[in-house]
Amino acid sequence: DAMVIQNPRYQVTQFGKPVTLSCSQTLNHNVMYWYQQKSSQAPKLLFHYYDKDFNNEADTPDNFQSRRPNTSFCFLDIRSPGLGDAAMYLCATSRDTGITEAFFGQGTRLTVV
Amino acid sequence: QKEVEQNSGPLSVPEGAIASLNCTYSDRGSQSFFWYRQYSGKSPELIMFIYSNGDKEDGRFTAQLNKASQYVSLLIRDSQPSDSATYLCAVRSSGGYQKVTFGIGTKLQVIP
């Protein structure tokens, strides 16, 4: 059974049109991450939540926002997508103690046209 | 200096050989180290984690950690064509907000 679920798997959006990607988890993990991965590049951390505490990476553009209304759900909002934002967006979760590996969802492939 | 460094490869090995993948990291206080495998177009999947100096074995996979040298490696014995993928090294940082940072990954090609 999928433990980290991302919707949709594929998203096509128009240049400049706001888009929201969603992530849900059944693991009850307190840490949730959003990564952006472009072709042949490392997953790049955009931001992460430690419970309700939001942690933005210094180089994450203002165009990217996130919401975590509860433990289970986290959203990535791209306010005005540009062609350079086309990528795979990966959601991951982890515990903060014990075995702390990140569990990934299947990703959302975003295309900007 | 990048936080997590890997050679992007590709690393080509013949079927049945040992593949050796290497990773260095910059945060000396890091405590947790992970190896993920990523097939093209798929999300990363965890194959090994290691916390303590030394070796950790799981089937055909062995992770090695040397904190003094800030070095992590992954050995794959009896390499199979199905092992062909990109292997991502990931490090969990020290400090209050413990984020997981990835290297660029090493592309492994196992030649039948």
GROMACS .gro file of N, CA, C and O in nm, chain A residues 12-105:
model
  376
   12VAL      N    1   0.000   1.924  -1.645
   12VAL     CA    2   0.037   2.019  -1.748
   12VAL      C    3  -0.029   2.151  -1.713
   12VAL      O    4  -0.149   2.155  -1.685
   13THR      N    5   0.049   2.257  -1.710
   13THR     CA    6  -0.007   2.388  -1.678
   13THR      C    7   0.044   2.491  -1.778
   13THR      O    8   0.147   2.472  -1.843
   14GLN      N    9  -0.029   2.598  -1.787
   14GLN     CA   10   0.010   2.704  -1.878
   14GLN      C   11   0.109   2.798  -1.810
   14GLN      O   12   0.105   2.817  -1.687
   15PHE      N   13   0.194   2.856  -1.889
   15PHE     CA   14   0.288   2.956  -1.841
   15PHE      C   15   0.212   3.062  -1.763
   15PHE      O   16   0.116   3.120  -1.812
   16GLY      N   17   0.253   3.085  -1.637
   16GLY     CA   18   0.192   3.189  -1.556
   16GLY      C   19   0.064   3.151  -1.484
   16GLY      O   20   0.014   3.230  -1.403
   17LYS      N   21   0.012   3.032  -1.510
   17LYS     CA   22  -0.113   2.992  -1.445
   17LYS      C   23  -0.083   2.918  -1.315
   17LYS      O   24  -0.013   2.814  -1.317
   18PRO      N   25  -0.136   2.964  -1.203
   18PRO     CA   26  -0.105   2.900  -1.074
   18PRO      C   27  -0.141   2.751  -1.076
   18PRO      O   28  -0.242   2.710  -1.135
   19VAL      N   29  -0.059   2.673  -1.008
   19VAL     CA   30  -0.081   2.529  -1.002
   19VAL      C   31  -0.048   2.481  -0.861
   19VAL      O   32   0.039   2.536  -0.794
   20THR      N   33  -0.124   2.380  -0.816
   20THR     CA   34  -0.102   2.321  -0.683
   20THR      C   35  -0.080   2.172  -0.697
   20THR      O   36  -0.157   2.102  -0.764
   21LEU      N   37   0.026   2.125  -0.633
   21LEU     CA   38   0.055   1.982  -0.626
   21LEU      C   39   0.028   1.936  -0.483
   21LEU      O   40   0.056   2.009  -0.387
   22SER      N   41  -0.023   1.814  -0.469
   22SER     CA   42  -0.058   1.768  -0.336
   22SER      C   43   0.019   1.642  -0.297
   22SER      O   44   0.062   1.564  -0.382
   23CYS      N   45   0.030   1.626  -0.167
   23CYS     CA   46   0.099   1.510  -0.109
   23CYS      C   47   0.026   1.470   0.018
   23CYS      O   48  -0.009   1.557   0.100
   24SER      N   49   0.003   1.341   0.034
   24SER     CA   50  -0.055   1.293   0.158
   24SER      C   51   0.025   1.173   0.207
   24SER      O   52   0.088   1.102   0.128
   25GLN      N   53   0.021   1.149   0.337
   25GLN     CA   54   0.097   1.039   0.395
   25GLN      C   55   0.015   0.967   0.501
   25GLN      O   56  -0.068   1.027   0.570
   26THR      N   57   0.038   0.837   0.511
   26THR     CA   58  -0.029   0.755   0.612
   26THR      C   59   0.069   0.709   0.719
   26THR      O   60   0.036   0.621   0.800
   27LEU      N   61   0.189   0.765   0.721
   27LEU     CA   62   0.295   0.719   0.811
   27LEU      C   63   0.297   0.796   0.942
   27LEU      O   64   0.371   0.760   1.033
   28ASN      N   65   0.220   0.906   0.949
   28ASN     CA   66   0.219   0.991   1.067
   28ASN      C   67   0.359   1.048   1.100
   28ASN      O   68   0.393   1.071   1.216
   29HIS      N   69   0.436   1.071   0.994
   29HIS     CA   70   0.568   1.130   1.013
   29HIS      C   71   0.554   1.280   1.036
   29HIS      O   72   0.470   1.346   0.975
   30ASN      N   73   0.642   1.334   1.120
   30ASN     CA   74   0.630   1.476   1.151
   30ASN      C   75   0.709   1.565   1.055
   30ASN      O   76   0.690   1.688   1.056
   31VAL      N   77   0.793   1.508   0.973
   31VAL     CA   78   0.870   1.589   0.878
   31VAL      C   79   0.820   1.560   0.737
   31VAL      O   80   0.805   1.443   0.699
   32MET      N   81   0.793   1.664   0.661
   32MET     CA   82   0.755   1.650   0.520
   32MET      C   83   0.840   1.745   0.437
   32MET      O   84   0.867   1.857   0.477
   33TYR      N   85   0.885   1.693   0.321
   33TYR     CA   86   0.976   1.766   0.233
   33TYR      C   87   0.916   1.781   0.094
   33TYR      O   88   0.843   1.694   0.048
   34TRP      N   89   0.954   1.889   0.028
   34TRP     CA   90   0.931   1.903  -0.115
   34TRP      C   91   1.066   1.922  -0.185
   34TRP      O   92   1.143   2.010  -0.148
   35TYR      N   93   1.089   1.835  -0.285
   35TYR     CA   94   1.210   1.844  -0.365
   35TYR      C   95   1.171   1.871  -0.510
   35TYR      O   96   1.068   1.823  -0.559
   36GLN      N   97   1.258   1.942  -0.579
   36GLN     CA   98   1.246   1.961  -0.723
   36GLN      C   99   1.361   1.885  -0.789
   36GLN      O  100   1.477   1.901  -0.748
   37GLN      N  101   1.329   1.803  -0.889
   37GLN     CA  102   1.437   1.731  -0.957
   37GLN      C  103   1.424   1.750  -1.108
   37GLN      O  104   1.323   1.710  -1.167
   38LYS      N  105   1.524   1.810  -1.166
   38LYS     CA  106   1.530   1.825  -1.311
   38LYS      C  107   1.617   1.712  -1.367
   38LYS      O  108   1.691   1.647  -1.293
   39SER      N  109   1.606   1.692  -1.497
   39SER     CA  110   1.672   1.580  -1.562
   39SER      C  111   1.821   1.577  -1.532
   39SER      O  112   1.890   1.678  -1.545
   40SER      N  113   1.868   1.459  -1.489
   40SER     CA  114   2.010   1.435  -1.461
   40SER      C  115   2.066   1.524  -1.350
   40SER      O  116   2.186   1.548  -1.343
   41GLN      N  117   1.979   1.572  -1.263
   41GLN     CA  118   2.024   1.652  -1.149
   41GLN      C  119   1.980   1.589  -1.018
   41GLN      O  120   1.892   1.504  -1.015
   42ALA      N  121   2.046   1.631  -0.910
   42ALA     CA  122   2.008   1.584  -0.778
   42ALA      C  123   1.873   1.641  -0.738
   42ALA      O  124   1.836   1.750  -0.780
   43PRO      N  125   1.796   1.568  -0.658
   43PRO     CA  126   1.678   1.630  -0.598
   43PRO      C  127   1.721   1.752  -0.517
   43PRO      O  128   1.812   1.743  -0.434
   44LYS      N  129   1.655   1.864  -0.543
   44LYS     CA  130   1.689   1.990  -0.475
   44LYS      C  131   1.581   2.022  -0.375
   44LYS      O  132   1.464   2.035  -0.412
   45LEU      N  133   1.620   2.037  -0.249
   45LEU     CA  134   1.523   2.065  -0.145
   45LEU      C  135   1.471   2.208  -0.161
   45LEU      O  136   1.548   2.303  -0.168
   46LEU      N  137   1.338   2.218  -0.168
   46LEU     CA  138   1.274   2.350  -0.177
   46LEU      C  139   1.242   2.403  -0.037
   46LEU      O  140   1.272   2.516  -0.003
   47PHE      N  141   1.175   2.318   0.040
   47PHE     CA  142   1.143   2.350   0.179
   47PHE      C  143   1.101   2.223   0.251
   47PHE      O  144   1.077   2.119   0.189
   48HIS      N  145   1.093   2.233   0.384
   48HIS     CA  146   1.039   2.122   0.460
   48HIS      C  147   0.968   2.172   0.584
   48HIS      O  148   0.993   2.284   0.630
   49TYR      N  149   0.878   2.090   0.631
   49TYR     CA  150   0.803   2.117   0.753
   49TYR      C  151   0.851   2.021   0.861
   49TYR      O  152   0.865   1.901   0.838
   50TYR      N  153   0.875   2.077   0.978
   50TYR     CA  154   0.900   1.998   1.098
   50TYR      C  155   0.778   2.023   1.185
   50TYR      O  156   0.769   2.127   1.251
   51ASP      N  157   0.685   1.930   1.183
   51ASP     CA  158   0.550   1.955   1.237
   51ASP      C  159   0.492   2.076   1.164
   51ASP      O  160   0.481   2.074   1.042
   52LYS      N  161   0.456   2.180   1.234
   52LYS     CA  162   0.399   2.298   1.167
   52LYS      C  163   0.505   2.404   1.135
   52LYS      O  164   0.473   2.507   1.075
   53ASP      N  165   0.626   2.379   1.177
   53ASP     CA  166   0.733   2.475   1.150
   53ASP      C  167   0.782   2.464   1.007
   53ASP      O  168   0.830   2.359   0.965
   54PHE      N  169   0.772   2.574   0.936
   54PHE     CA  170   0.808   2.579   0.796
   54PHE      C  171   0.954   2.624   0.781
   54PHE      O  172   0.995   2.722   0.843
   55ASN      N  173   1.031   2.551   0.700
   55ASN     CA  174   1.172   2.583   0.679
   55ASN      C  175   1.198   2.597   0.530
   55ASN      O  176   1.195   2.499   0.456
   56ASN      N  177   1.223   2.720   0.490
   56ASN     CA  178   1.245   2.750   0.349
   56ASN      C  179   1.394   2.748   0.319
   56ASN      O  180   1.473   2.802   0.396
   57GLU      N  181   1.434   2.687   0.209
   57GLU     CA  182   1.574   2.695   0.168
   57GLU      C  183   1.602   2.835   0.115
   57GLU      O  184   1.517   2.899   0.053
   58ALA      N  185   1.723   2.882   0.138
   58ALA     CA  186   1.758   3.020   0.105
   58ALA      C  187   1.742   3.051  -0.044
   58ALA      O  188   1.708   3.164  -0.082
   59ASP      N  189   1.764   2.950  -0.129
   59ASP     CA  190   1.761   2.975  -0.273
   59ASP      C  191   1.631   2.932  -0.338
   59ASP      O  192   1.622   2.927  -0.461
   60THR      N  193   1.529   2.903  -0.257
   60THR     CA  194   1.399   2.868  -0.316
   60THR      C  195   1.330   2.996  -0.361
   60THR      O  196   1.311   3.088  -0.280
   61PRO      N  197   1.290   3.002  -0.489
   61PRO     CA  198   1.226   3.126  -0.538
   61PRO      C  199   1.095   3.155  -0.465
   61PRO      O  200   1.024   3.063  -0.423
   62ASP      N  201   1.061   3.283  -0.457
   62ASP     CA  202   0.936   3.325  -0.391
   62ASP      C  203   0.814   3.271  -0.464
   62ASP      O  204   0.704   3.267  -0.407
   63ASN      N  205   0.831   3.233  -0.587
   63ASN     CA  206   0.724   3.177  -0.670
   63ASN      C  207   0.670   3.046  -0.611
   63ASN      O  208   0.560   3.003  -0.645
   64PHE      N  209   0.748   2.982  -0.527
   64PHE     CA  210   0.711   2.855  -0.467
   64PHE      C  211   0.665   2.878  -0.323
   64PHE      O  212   0.735   2.941  -0.244
   65GLN      N  213   0.546   2.825  -0.293
   65GLN     CA  214   0.491   2.835  -0.159
   65GLN      C  215   0.446   2.695  -0.116
   65GLN      O  216   0.428   2.607  -0.199
   66SER      N  217   0.424   2.680   0.015
   66SER     CA  218   0.378   2.551   0.064
   66SER      C  219   0.281   2.570   0.178
   66SER      O  220   0.283   2.672   0.248
   67ARG      N  221   0.194   2.472   0.193
   67ARG     CA  222   0.097   2.470   0.302
   67ARG      C  223   0.093   2.331   0.360
   67ARG      O  224   0.100   2.232   0.288
   68ARG      N  225   0.078   2.324   0.491
   68ARG     CA  226   0.059   2.196   0.559
   68ARG      C  227  -0.056   2.212   0.657
   68ARG      O  228  -0.034   2.246   0.774
   69PRO      N  229  -0.178   2.185   0.614
   69PRO     CA  230  -0.294   2.208   0.701
   69PRO      C  231  -0.304   2.110   0.817
   69PRO      O  232  -0.365   2.143   0.919
   70ASN      N  233  -0.247   1.991   0.801
   70ASN     CA  234  -0.246   1.892   0.909
   70ASN      C  235  -0.129   1.796   0.888
   70ASN      O  236  -0.054   1.812   0.791
   71THR      N  237  -0.113   1.699   0.977
   71THR     CA  238   0.001   1.608   0.970
   71THR      C  239   0.006   1.532   0.838
   71THR      O  240   0.113   1.503   0.785
   72SER      N  241  -0.111   1.499   0.785
   72SER     CA  242  -0.118   1.408   0.672
   72SER      C  243  -0.097   1.474   0.536
   72SER      O  244  -0.058   1.408   0.440
   73PHE      N  245  -0.126   1.600   0.524
   73PHE     CA  246  -0.127   1.664   0.394
   73PHE      C  247  -0.027   1.778   0.384
   73PHE      O  248  -0.006   1.852   0.480
   74CYS      N  249   0.028   1.792   0.262
   74CYS     CA  250   0.116   1.904   0.235
   74CYS      C  251   0.097   1.943   0.088
   74CYS      O  252   0.082   1.855   0.001
   75PHE      N  253   0.098   2.072   0.060
   75PHE     CA  254   0.074   2.121  -0.075
   75PHE      C  255   0.190   2.208  -0.123
   75PHE      O  256   0.251   2.279  -0.042
   76LEU      N  257   0.217   2.200  -0.250
   76LEU     CA  258   0.315   2.287  -0.314
   76LEU      C  259   0.240   2.376  -0.412
   76LEU      O  260   0.173   2.325  -0.502
   77ASP      N  261   0.249   2.507  -0.392
   77ASP     CA  262   0.183   2.603  -0.480
   77ASP      C  263   0.290   2.675  -0.561
   77ASP      O  264   0.385   2.729  -0.505
   78ILE      N  265   0.271   2.675  -0.692
   78ILE     CA  266   0.359   2.753  -0.780
   78ILE      C  267   0.274   2.866  -0.835
   78ILE      O  268   0.179   2.842  -0.911
   79ARG      N  269   0.305   2.987  -0.794
   79ARG     CA  270   0.216   3.099  -0.820
   79ARG      C  271   0.212   3.139  -0.967
   79ARG      O  272   0.107   3.171  -1.022
   80SER      N  273   0.324   3.139  -1.032
   80SER     CA  274   0.332   3.180  -1.172
   80SER      C  275   0.439   3.093  -1.240
   80SER      O  276   0.554   3.135  -1.252
   81PRO      N  277   0.399   2.974  -1.281
   81PRO     CA  278   0.498   2.881  -1.335
   81PRO      C  279   0.565   2.934  -1.460
   81PRO      O  280   0.498   2.989  -1.550
   82GLY      N  281   0.696   2.920  -1.464
   82GLY     CA  282   0.771   2.951  -1.583
   82GLY      C  283   0.822   2.823  -1.648
   82GLY      O  284   0.812   2.715  -1.590
   83LEU      N  285   0.876   2.836  -1.768
   83LEU     CA  286   0.924   2.718  -1.840
   83LEU      C  287   1.033   2.647  -1.760
   83LEU      O  288   1.046   2.525  -1.765
   84GLY      N  289   1.109   2.724  -1.685
   84GLY     CA  290   1.217   2.666  -1.605
   84GLY      C  291   1.170   2.588  -1.485
   84GLY      O  292   1.252   2.523  -1.418
   85ASP      N  293   1.041   2.593  -1.455
   85ASP     CA  294   0.987   2.520  -1.341
   85ASP      C  295   0.942   2.379  -1.379
   85ASP      O  296   0.899   2.301  -1.294
   86ALA      N  297   0.952   2.347  -1.507
   86ALA     CA  298   0.918   2.211  -1.550
   86ALA      C  299   1.018   2.114  -1.488
   86ALA      O  300   1.140   2.130  -1.503
   87ALA      N  301   0.966   2.016  -1.417
   87ALA     CA  302   1.053   1.924  -1.341
   87ALA      C  303   0.967   1.815  -1.280
   87ALA      O  304   0.844   1.816  -1.289
   88MET      N  305   1.034   1.720  -1.216
   88MET     CA  306   0.965   1.624  -1.130
   88MET      C  307   0.966   1.684  -0.989
   88MET      O  308   1.071   1.728  -0.941
   89TYR      N  309   0.851   1.685  -0.925
   89TYR     CA  310   0.841   1.734  -0.788
   89TYR      C  311   0.815   1.615  -0.697
   89TYR      O  312   0.720   1.539  -0.715
   90LEU      N  313   0.903   1.600  -0.601
   90LEU     CA  314   0.901   1.485  -0.512
   90LEU      C  315   0.864   1.529  -0.372
   90LEU      O  316   0.924   1.621  -0.317
   91CYS      N  317   0.768   1.459  -0.315
   91CYS     CA  318   0.732   1.478  -0.175
   91CYS      C  319   0.791   1.363  -0.096
   91CYS      O  320   0.792   1.247  -0.142
   92ALA      N  321   0.841   1.391   0.022
   92ALA     CA  322   0.897   1.286   0.106
   92ALA      C  323   0.862   1.315   0.251
   92ALA      O  324   0.833   1.429   0.289
   93THR      N  325   0.864   1.209   0.333
   93THR     CA  326   0.838   1.225   0.475
   93THR      C  327   0.945   1.150   0.554
   93THR      O  328   1.009   1.057   0.503
   94SER      N  329   0.963   1.191   0.677
   94SER     CA  330   1.052   1.114   0.766
   94SER      C  331   1.015   1.141   0.910
   94SER      O  332   0.946   1.239   0.942
   95ARG      N  333   1.061   1.053   0.998
   95ARG     CA  334   1.055   1.080   1.140
   95ARG      C  335   1.173   1.168   1.177
   95ARG      O  336   1.271   1.177   1.101
   96ASP      N  337   1.167   1.224   1.292
   96ASP     CA  338   1.281   1.306   1.336
   96ASP      C  339   1.372   1.231   1.431
   96ASP      O  340   1.478   1.279   1.467
   97THR      N  341   1.333   1.111   1.471
   97THR     CA  342   1.417   1.031   1.560
   97THR      C  343   1.420   0.888   1.510
   97THR      O  344   1.338   0.848   1.428
   98GLY      N  345   1.516   0.812   1.562
   98GLY     CA  346   1.527   0.672   1.519
   98GLY      C  347   1.571   0.664   1.374
   98GLY      O  348   1.652   0.745   1.328
   99ILE      N  349   1.517   0.567   1.304
   99ILE     CA  350   1.551   0.552   1.162
   99ILE      C  351   1.486   0.668   1.088
   99ILE      O  352   1.365   0.682   1.087
  100THR      N  353   1.565   0.750   1.027
  100THR     CA  354   1.513   0.879   0.978
  100THR      C  355   1.526   0.893   0.828
  100THR      O  356   1.538   1.004   0.778
  101GLU      N  357   1.522   0.782   0.757
  101GLU     CA  358   1.530   0.796   0.612
  101GLU      C  359   1.405   0.862   0.558
  101GLU      O  360   1.299   0.863   0.622
  102ALA      N  361   1.418   0.923   0.442
  102ALA     CA  362   1.305   0.988   0.376
  102ALA      C  363   1.232   0.887   0.288
  102ALA      O  364   1.294   0.817   0.209
  103PHE      N  365   1.101   0.881   0.303
  103PHE     CA  366   1.015   0.798   0.220
  103PHE      C  367   0.954   0.886   0.113
  103PHE      O  368   0.891   0.987   0.144
  104PHE      N  369   0.969   0.845  -0.012
  104PHE     CA  370   0.925   0.928  -0.123
  104PHE      C  371   0.792   0.882  -0.180
  104PHE      O  372   0.762   0.762  -0.186
  105GLY      N  373   0.714   0.979  -0.225
  105GLY     CA  374   0.601   0.950  -0.310
  105GLY      C  375   0.650   0.924  -0.452
  105GLY      O  376   0.770   0.927  -0.480
   0.00000   0.00000   0.00000
